Tab-separated table of C-alpha atoms in Angstrom:
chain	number	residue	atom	x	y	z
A	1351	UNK	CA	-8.801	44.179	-8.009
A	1352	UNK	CA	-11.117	46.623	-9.224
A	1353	UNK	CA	-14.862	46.157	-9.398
A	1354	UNK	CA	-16.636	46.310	-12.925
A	1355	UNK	CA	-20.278	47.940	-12.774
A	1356	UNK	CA	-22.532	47.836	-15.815
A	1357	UNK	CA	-25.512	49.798	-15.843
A	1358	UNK	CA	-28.641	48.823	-18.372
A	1359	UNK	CA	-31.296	51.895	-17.705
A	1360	UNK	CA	-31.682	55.519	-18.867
A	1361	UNK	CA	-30.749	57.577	-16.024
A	1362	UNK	CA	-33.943	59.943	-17.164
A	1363	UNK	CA	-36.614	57.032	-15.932
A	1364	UNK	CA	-34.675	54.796	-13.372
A	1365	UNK	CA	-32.364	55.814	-10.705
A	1366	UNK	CA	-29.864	52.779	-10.940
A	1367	UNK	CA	-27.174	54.897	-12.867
A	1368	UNK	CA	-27.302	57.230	-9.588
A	1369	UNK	CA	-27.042	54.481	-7.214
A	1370	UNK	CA	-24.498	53.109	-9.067
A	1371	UNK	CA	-22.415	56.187	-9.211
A	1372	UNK	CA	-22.904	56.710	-5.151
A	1373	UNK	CA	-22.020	52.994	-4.606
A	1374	UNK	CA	-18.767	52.717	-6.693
A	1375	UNK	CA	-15.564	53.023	-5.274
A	1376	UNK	CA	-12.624	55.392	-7.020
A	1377	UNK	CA	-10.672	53.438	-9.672
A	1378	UNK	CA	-13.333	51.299	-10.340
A	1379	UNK	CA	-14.664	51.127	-14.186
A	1380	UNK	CA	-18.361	51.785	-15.035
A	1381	UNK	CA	-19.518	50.722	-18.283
A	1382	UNK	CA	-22.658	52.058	-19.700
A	1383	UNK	CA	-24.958	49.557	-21.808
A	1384	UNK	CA	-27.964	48.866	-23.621
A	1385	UNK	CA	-30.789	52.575	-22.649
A	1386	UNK	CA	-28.229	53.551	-19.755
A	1387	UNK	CA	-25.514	54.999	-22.659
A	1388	UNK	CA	-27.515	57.800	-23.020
A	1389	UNK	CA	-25.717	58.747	-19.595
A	1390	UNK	CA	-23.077	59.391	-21.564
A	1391	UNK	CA	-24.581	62.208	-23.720
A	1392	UNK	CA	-23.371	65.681	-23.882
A	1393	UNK	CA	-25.524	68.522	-22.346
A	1394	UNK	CA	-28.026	66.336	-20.478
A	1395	UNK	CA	-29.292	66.861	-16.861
A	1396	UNK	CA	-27.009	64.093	-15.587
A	1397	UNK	CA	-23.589	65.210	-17.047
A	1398	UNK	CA	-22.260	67.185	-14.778
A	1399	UNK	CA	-22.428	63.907	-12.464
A	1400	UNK	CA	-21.085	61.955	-15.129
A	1401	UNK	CA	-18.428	64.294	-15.145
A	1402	UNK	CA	-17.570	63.978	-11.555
A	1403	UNK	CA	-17.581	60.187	-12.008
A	1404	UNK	CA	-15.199	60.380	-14.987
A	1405	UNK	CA	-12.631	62.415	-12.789
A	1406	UNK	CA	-12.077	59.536	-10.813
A	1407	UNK	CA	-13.670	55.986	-12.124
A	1408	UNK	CA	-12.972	54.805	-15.794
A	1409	UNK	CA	-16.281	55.323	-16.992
A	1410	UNK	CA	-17.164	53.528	-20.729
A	1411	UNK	CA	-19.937	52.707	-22.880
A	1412	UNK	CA	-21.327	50.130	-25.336
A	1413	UNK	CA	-20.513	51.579	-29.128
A	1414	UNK	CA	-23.279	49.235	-30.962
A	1415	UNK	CA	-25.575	50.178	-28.312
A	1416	UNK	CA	-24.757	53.862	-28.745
A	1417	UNK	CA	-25.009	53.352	-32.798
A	1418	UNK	CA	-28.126	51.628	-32.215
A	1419	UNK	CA	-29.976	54.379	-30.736
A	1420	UNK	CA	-28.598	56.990	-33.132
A	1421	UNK	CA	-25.566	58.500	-31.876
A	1422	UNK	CA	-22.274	58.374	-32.411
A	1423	UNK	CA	-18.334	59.520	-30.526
A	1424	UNK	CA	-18.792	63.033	-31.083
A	1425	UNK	CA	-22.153	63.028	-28.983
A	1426	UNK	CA	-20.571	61.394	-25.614
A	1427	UNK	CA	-18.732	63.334	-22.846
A	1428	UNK	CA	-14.744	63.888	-23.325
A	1429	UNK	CA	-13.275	61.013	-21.006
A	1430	UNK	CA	-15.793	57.781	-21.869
A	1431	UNK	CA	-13.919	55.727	-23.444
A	1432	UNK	CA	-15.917	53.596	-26.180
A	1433	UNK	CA	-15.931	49.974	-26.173
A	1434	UNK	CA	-17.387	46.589	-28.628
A	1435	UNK	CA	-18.417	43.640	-27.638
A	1436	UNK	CA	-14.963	42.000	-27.794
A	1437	UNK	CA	-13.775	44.916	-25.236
A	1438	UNK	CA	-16.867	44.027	-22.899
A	1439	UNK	CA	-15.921	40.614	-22.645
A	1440	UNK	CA	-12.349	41.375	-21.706
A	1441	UNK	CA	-13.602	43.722	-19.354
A	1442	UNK	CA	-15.081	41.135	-17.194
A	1443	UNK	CA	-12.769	38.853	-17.203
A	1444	UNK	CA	-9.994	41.343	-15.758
A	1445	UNK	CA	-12.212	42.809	-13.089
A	1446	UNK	CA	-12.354	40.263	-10.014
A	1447	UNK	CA	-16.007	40.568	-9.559
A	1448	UNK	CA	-19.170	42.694	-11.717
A	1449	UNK	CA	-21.993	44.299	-10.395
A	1450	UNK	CA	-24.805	44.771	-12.681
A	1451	UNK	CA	-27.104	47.842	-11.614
A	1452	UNK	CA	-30.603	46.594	-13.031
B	1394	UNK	CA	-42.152	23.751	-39.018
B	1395	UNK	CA	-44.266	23.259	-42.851
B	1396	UNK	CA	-42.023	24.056	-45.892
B	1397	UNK	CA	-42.203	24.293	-49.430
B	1398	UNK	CA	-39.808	23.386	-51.801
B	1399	UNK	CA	-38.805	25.664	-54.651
B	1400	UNK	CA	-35.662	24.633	-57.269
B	1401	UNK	CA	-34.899	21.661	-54.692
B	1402	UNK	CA	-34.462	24.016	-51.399
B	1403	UNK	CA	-36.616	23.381	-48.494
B	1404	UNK	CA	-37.914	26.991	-47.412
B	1405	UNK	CA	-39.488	27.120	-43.946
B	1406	UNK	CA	-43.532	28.768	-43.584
B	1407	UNK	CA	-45.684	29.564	-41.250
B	1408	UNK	CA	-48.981	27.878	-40.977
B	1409	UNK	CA	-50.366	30.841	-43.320
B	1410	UNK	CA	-47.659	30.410	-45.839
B	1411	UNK	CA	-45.803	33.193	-45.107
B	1412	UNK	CA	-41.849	32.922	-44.901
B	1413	UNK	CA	-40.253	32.450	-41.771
B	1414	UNK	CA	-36.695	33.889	-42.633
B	1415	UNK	CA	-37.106	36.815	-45.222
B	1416	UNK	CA	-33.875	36.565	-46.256
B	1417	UNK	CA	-34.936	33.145	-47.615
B	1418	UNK	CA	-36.426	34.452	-50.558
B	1419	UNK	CA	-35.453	34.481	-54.176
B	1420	UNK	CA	-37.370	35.108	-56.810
B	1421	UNK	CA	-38.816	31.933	-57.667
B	1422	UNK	CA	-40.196	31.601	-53.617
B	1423	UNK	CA	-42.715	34.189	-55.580
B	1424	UNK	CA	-43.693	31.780	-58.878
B	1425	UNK	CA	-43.938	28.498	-56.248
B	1426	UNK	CA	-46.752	30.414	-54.106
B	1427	UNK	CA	-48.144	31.372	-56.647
B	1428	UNK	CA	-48.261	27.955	-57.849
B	1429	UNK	CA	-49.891	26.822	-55.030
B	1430	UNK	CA	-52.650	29.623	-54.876
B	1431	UNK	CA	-53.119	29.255	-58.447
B	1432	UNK	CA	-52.019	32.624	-59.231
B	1433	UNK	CA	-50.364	33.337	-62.785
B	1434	UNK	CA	-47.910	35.568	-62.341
B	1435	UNK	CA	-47.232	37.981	-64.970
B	1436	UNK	CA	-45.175	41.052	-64.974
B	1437	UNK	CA	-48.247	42.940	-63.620
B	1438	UNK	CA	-47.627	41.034	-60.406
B	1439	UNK	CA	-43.598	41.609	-60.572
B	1440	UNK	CA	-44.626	45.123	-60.812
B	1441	UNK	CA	-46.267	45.076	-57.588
B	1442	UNK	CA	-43.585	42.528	-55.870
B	1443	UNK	CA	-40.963	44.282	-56.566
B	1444	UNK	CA	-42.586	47.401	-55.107
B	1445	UNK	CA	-43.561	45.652	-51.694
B	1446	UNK	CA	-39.885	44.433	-51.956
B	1447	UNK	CA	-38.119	48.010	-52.121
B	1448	UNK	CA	-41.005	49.494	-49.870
B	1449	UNK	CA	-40.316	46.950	-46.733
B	1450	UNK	CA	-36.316	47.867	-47.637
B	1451	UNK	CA	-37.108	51.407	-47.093
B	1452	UNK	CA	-39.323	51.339	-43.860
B	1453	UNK	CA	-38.823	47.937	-42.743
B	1454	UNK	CA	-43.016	47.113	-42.872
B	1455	UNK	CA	-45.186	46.000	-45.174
B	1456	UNK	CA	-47.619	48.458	-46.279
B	1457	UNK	CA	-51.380	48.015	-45.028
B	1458	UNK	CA	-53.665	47.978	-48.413
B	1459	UNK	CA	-55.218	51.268	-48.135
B	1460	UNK	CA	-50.815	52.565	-47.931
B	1461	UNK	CA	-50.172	50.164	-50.814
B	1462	UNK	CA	-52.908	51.303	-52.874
B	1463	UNK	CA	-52.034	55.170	-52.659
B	1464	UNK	CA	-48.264	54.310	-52.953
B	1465	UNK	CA	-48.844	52.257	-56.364
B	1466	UNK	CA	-50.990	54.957	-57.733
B	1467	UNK	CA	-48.330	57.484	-57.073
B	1468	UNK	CA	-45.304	55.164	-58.452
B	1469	UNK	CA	-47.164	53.381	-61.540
B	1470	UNK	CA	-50.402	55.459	-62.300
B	1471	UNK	CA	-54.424	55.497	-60.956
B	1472	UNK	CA	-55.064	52.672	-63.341
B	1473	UNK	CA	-52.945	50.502	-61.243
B	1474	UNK	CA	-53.166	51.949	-57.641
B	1475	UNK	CA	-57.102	51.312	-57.450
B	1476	UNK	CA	-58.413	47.750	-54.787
B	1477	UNK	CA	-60.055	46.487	-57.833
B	1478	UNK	CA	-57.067	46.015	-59.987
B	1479	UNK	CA	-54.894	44.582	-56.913
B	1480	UNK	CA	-57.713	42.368	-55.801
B	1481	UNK	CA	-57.744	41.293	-59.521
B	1482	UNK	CA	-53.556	40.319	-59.761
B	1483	UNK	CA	-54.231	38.956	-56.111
B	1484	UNK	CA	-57.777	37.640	-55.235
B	1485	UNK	CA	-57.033	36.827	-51.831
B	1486	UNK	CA	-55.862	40.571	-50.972
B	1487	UNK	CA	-53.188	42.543	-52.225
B	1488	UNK	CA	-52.020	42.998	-48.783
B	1489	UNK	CA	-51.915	39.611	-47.658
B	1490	UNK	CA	-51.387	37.607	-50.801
B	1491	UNK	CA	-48.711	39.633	-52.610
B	1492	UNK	CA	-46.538	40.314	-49.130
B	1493	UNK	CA	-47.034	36.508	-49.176
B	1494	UNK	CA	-45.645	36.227	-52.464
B	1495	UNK	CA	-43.355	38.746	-51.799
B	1496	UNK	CA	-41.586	37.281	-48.601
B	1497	UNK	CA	-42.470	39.692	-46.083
B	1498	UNK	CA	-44.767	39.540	-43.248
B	1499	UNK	CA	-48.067	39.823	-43.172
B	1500	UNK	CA	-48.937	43.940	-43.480
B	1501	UNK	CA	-48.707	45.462	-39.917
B	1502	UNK	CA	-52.634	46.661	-39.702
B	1503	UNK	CA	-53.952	44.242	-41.623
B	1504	UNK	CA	-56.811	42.989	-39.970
C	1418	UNK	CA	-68.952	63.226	-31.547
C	1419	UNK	CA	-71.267	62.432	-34.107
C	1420	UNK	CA	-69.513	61.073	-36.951
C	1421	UNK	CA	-67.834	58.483	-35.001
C	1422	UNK	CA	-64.667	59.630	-35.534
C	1423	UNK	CA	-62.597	59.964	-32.638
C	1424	UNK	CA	-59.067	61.550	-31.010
C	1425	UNK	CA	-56.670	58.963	-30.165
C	1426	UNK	CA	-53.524	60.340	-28.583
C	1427	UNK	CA	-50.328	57.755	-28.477
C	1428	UNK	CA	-48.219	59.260	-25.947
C	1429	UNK	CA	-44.554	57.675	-26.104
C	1430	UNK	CA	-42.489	57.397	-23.001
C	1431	UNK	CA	-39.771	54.867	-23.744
C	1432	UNK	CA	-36.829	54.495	-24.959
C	1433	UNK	CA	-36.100	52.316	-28.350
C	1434	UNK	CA	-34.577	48.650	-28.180
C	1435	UNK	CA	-34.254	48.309	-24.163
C	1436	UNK	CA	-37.854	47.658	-23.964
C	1437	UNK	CA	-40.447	46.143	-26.610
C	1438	UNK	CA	-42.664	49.237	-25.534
C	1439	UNK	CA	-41.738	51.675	-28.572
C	1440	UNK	CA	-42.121	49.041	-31.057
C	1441	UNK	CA	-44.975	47.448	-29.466
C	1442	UNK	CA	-46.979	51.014	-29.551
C	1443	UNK	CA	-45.661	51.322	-33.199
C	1444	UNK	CA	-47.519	48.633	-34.261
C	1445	UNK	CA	-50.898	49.454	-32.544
C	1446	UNK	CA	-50.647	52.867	-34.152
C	1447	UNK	CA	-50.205	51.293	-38.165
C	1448	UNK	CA	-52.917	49.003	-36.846
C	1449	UNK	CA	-55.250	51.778	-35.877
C	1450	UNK	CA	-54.618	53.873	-39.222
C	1451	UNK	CA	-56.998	51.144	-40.661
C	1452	UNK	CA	-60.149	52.510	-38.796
C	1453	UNK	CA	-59.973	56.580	-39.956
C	1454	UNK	CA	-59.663	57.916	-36.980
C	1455	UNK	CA	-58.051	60.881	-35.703
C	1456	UNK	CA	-54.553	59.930	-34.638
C	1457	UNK	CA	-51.736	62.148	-33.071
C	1458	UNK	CA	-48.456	60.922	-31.649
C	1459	UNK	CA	-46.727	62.260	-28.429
C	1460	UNK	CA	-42.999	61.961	-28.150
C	1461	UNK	CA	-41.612	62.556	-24.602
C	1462	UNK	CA	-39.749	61.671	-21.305
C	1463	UNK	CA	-37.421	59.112	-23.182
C	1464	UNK	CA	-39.538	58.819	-26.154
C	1465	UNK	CA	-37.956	61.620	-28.129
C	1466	UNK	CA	-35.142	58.917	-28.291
C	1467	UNK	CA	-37.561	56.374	-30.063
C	1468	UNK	CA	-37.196	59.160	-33.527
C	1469	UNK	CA	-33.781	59.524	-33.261
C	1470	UNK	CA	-31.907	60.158	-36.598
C	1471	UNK	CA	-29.210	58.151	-37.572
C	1472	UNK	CA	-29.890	54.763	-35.606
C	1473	UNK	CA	-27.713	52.202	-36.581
C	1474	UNK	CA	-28.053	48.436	-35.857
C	1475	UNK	CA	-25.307	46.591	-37.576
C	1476	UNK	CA	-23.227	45.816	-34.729
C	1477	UNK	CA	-25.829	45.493	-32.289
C	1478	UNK	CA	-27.541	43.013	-34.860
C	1479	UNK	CA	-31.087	44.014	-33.046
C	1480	UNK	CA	-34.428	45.166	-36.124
C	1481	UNK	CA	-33.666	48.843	-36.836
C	1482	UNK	CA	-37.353	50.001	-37.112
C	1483	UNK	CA	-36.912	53.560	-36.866
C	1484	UNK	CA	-37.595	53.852	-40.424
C	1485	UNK	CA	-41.146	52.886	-40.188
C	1486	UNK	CA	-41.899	56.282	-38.681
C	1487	UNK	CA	-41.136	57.637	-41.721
C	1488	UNK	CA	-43.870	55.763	-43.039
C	1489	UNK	CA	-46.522	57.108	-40.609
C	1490	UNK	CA	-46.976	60.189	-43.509
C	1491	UNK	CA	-48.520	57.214	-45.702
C	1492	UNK	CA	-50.984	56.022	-43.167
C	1493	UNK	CA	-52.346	59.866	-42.956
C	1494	UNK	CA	-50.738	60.339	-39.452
C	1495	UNK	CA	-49.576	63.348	-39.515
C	1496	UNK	CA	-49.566	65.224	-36.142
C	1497	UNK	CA	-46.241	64.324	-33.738
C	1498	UNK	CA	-45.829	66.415	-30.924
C	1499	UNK	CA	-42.106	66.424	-29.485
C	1500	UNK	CA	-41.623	67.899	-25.622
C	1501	UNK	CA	-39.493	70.697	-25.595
C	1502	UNK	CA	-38.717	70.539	-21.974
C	1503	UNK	CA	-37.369	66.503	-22.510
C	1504	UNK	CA	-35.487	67.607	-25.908
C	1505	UNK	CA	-33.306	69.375	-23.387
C	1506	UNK	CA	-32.911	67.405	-20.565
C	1507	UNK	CA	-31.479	65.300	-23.031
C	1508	UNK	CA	-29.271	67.589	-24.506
C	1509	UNK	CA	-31.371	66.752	-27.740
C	1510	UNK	CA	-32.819	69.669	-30.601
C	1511	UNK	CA	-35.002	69.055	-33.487
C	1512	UNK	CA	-31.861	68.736	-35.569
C	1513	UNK	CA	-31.170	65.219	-33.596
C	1514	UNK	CA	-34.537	63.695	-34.843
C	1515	UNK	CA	-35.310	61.779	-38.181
C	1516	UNK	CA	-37.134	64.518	-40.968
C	1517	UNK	CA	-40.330	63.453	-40.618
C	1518	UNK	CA	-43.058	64.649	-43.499
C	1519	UNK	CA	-46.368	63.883	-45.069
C	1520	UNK	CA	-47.885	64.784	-48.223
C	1521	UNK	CA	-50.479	67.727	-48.139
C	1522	UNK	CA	-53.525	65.898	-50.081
C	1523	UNK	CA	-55.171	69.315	-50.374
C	1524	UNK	CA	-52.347	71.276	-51.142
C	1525	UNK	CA	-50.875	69.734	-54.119
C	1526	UNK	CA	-49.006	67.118	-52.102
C	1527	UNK	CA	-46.410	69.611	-50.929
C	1528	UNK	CA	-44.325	67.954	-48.636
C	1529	UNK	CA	-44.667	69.489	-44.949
C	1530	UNK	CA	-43.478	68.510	-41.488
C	1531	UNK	CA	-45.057	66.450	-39.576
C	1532	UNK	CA	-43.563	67.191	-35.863
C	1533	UNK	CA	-44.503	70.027	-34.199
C	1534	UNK	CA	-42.473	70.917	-31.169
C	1535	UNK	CA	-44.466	71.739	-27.654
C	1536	UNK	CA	-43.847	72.737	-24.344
C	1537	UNK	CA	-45.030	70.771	-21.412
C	1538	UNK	CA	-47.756	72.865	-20.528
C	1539	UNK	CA	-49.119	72.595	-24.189
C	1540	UNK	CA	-48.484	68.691	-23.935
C	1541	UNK	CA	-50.940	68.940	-21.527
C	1542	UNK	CA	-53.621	71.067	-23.041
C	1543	UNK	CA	-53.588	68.647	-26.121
C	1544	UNK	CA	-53.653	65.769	-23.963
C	1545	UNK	CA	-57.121	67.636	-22.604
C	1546	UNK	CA	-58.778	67.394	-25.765
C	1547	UNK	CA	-58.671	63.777	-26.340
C	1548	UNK	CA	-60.921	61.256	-26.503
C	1549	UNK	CA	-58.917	58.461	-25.987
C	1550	UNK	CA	-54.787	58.657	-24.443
C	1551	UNK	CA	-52.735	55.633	-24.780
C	1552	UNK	CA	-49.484	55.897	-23.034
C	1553	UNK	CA	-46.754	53.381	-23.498
């Protein structure tokens, strides 16, 4: 079964969301949390990687963390699907193993 | 943990009085503090209580006194928002002592 | 300079909530409105997140202190400088940050804006002029 990565820091100071995006296979699911959902933004110098990701990896991100740091469904790429805590947990315990890029 | 007890509830403090769980207060936290300060409280105080209270609401600090002076002299008038009036209502610092009362921390920049 | 006041620069790097560095530097700066001195704010790299509009905490449960910056007009600091240059690597404009203001003391208390946005190469200009940079 599919792998489940989550990744934790803004792609604009650490380079974990761009190791993680290198090291993931195709059909694997990606889910963005606590600084790393800004990855997810519109018009940012990482989307058009996100982008590529999204064509082939189910790529997600926190909600309350996106709320949290002021933005909202509108602001994220087409394609990331949003998800809550309750989704998170299910998440993990469908994938057969999680990486978490630190 | 100390604690005081106000209308027969146990409410946690610190070891400077001040509340550990804001949302513990109720009005009466206020008069009990007082109590123990020996403060009178009179709507003079409330005035400034309440203030602190909607002013922590709004930016989610409490005010340092220099903040709280200027802010109380714009809401209720000079006559109020001077130190020697608030050091009056609250001898041991309007800052300190009425965020005390008031069930917020101690002012950020208070010092 | 001779009447002891001095320029203290704040320069903020990171972003809100993943880190206790925003709120950490928060503090020091309300703490350092108590001396008078002359205190300016830098919001860059993923700082400009830290002043955000519209944060939200309620399902995250974590303290929502981005309203406190709005409180920075009270404590007379009144000079935020916002990097252009990370605005848009972001895909961020003025129009994504909190209204921040302060009251004009000498001009009637009109009601002006308090950030001011720069480019990177007048970042660093203003960063020359300082006295003291703290960088966070």
């Amino acid at each position: 079964m599919a792998m489940l990565h989550t990744v934790n820091k803004s792609p604009f100071e650490r380079n974990s969301l761009n190791s993680c995006l290198s090291k993931s296979k195709e059909g694997s699911t990606i889910l963005l949390i606590e600084d790393a959902v800004v990855g997810a933004l519109k018009g940012t110098k990482v989307a058009e990687q996100m982008a590529a990701a999204i064509a082939n990896k189910n790529v997600c991100v926190l909600g309350s963390d996106l709320n949290t740091r002021g933005f909202a469904e509108t602001d994220i790429l087409d394609g990331i699907k949003i998800v809550d805590y309750a989704g998170f947990v299910d998440m993990v315990a469908e994938h057969s193993n999680v990486q978490s890029w630190l | 943990m100390a604690t005081i007890t106000v209308e027969g509830k146990e409410v946690e403090v610190d070891e400077e009085g001040y509340l550990v769980n804001l949302s513990d207060w109720f009005p009466e936290v206020a008069t009990e503090m007082a109590k123990i300060d020996e403060v009178e409280m009179g709507d003079d105080h409330w005035d400034i209580i309440n203030f602190l209270r909607e002013y922590y609401e709004e930016y989610q600090i409490a005010p340092a006194v220099r903040v709280l002076t200027k802010a109380v002299a714009k809401k209720l008038g000079k006559e109020k928002g001077n130190s020697k009036y608030l050091y009056e209502l609250f001898p041991y610092g309007p800052g300190k002592q009425a965020c005390k009362f008031a069930g917020l921390p101690k002012p950020t920049g208070c010092v | 300079m001779s009447d002891g006041i001095k320029k203290f620069m704040f320069v903020n790097t990171k972003a809100p909530y993943g880190t206790v560095y925003a709120l950490e530097s928060l503090e020091v700066v309300l703490i350092s409105a108590a001396f008078d001195q002359d205190v300016s704010l830098v919001f860059c790299d993923d700082g400009v997140f830290q002043i955000m509009d519209k944060q939200n905490t309620e399902a995250s449960g974590m303290k929502n202190f981005s309203n406190a910056y709005k409180a920075l007009g009270d404590y007379d600091i009144n000079k935020l400088y916002v990097e252009k240059e990370s605005l848009e690597e972001r895909g961020l404009t003025l129009d994504s940050l909190m209204d921040l203001t302060y009251e004009d003391e000498d001009d009637d208390w009109a009601e002006k804006p308090s950030i001011n946005l720069v480019s990177r190469a007048e970042l660093a200009d203003l960063m020359d002029q300082q006295d003291v940079v703290i960088s966070s």
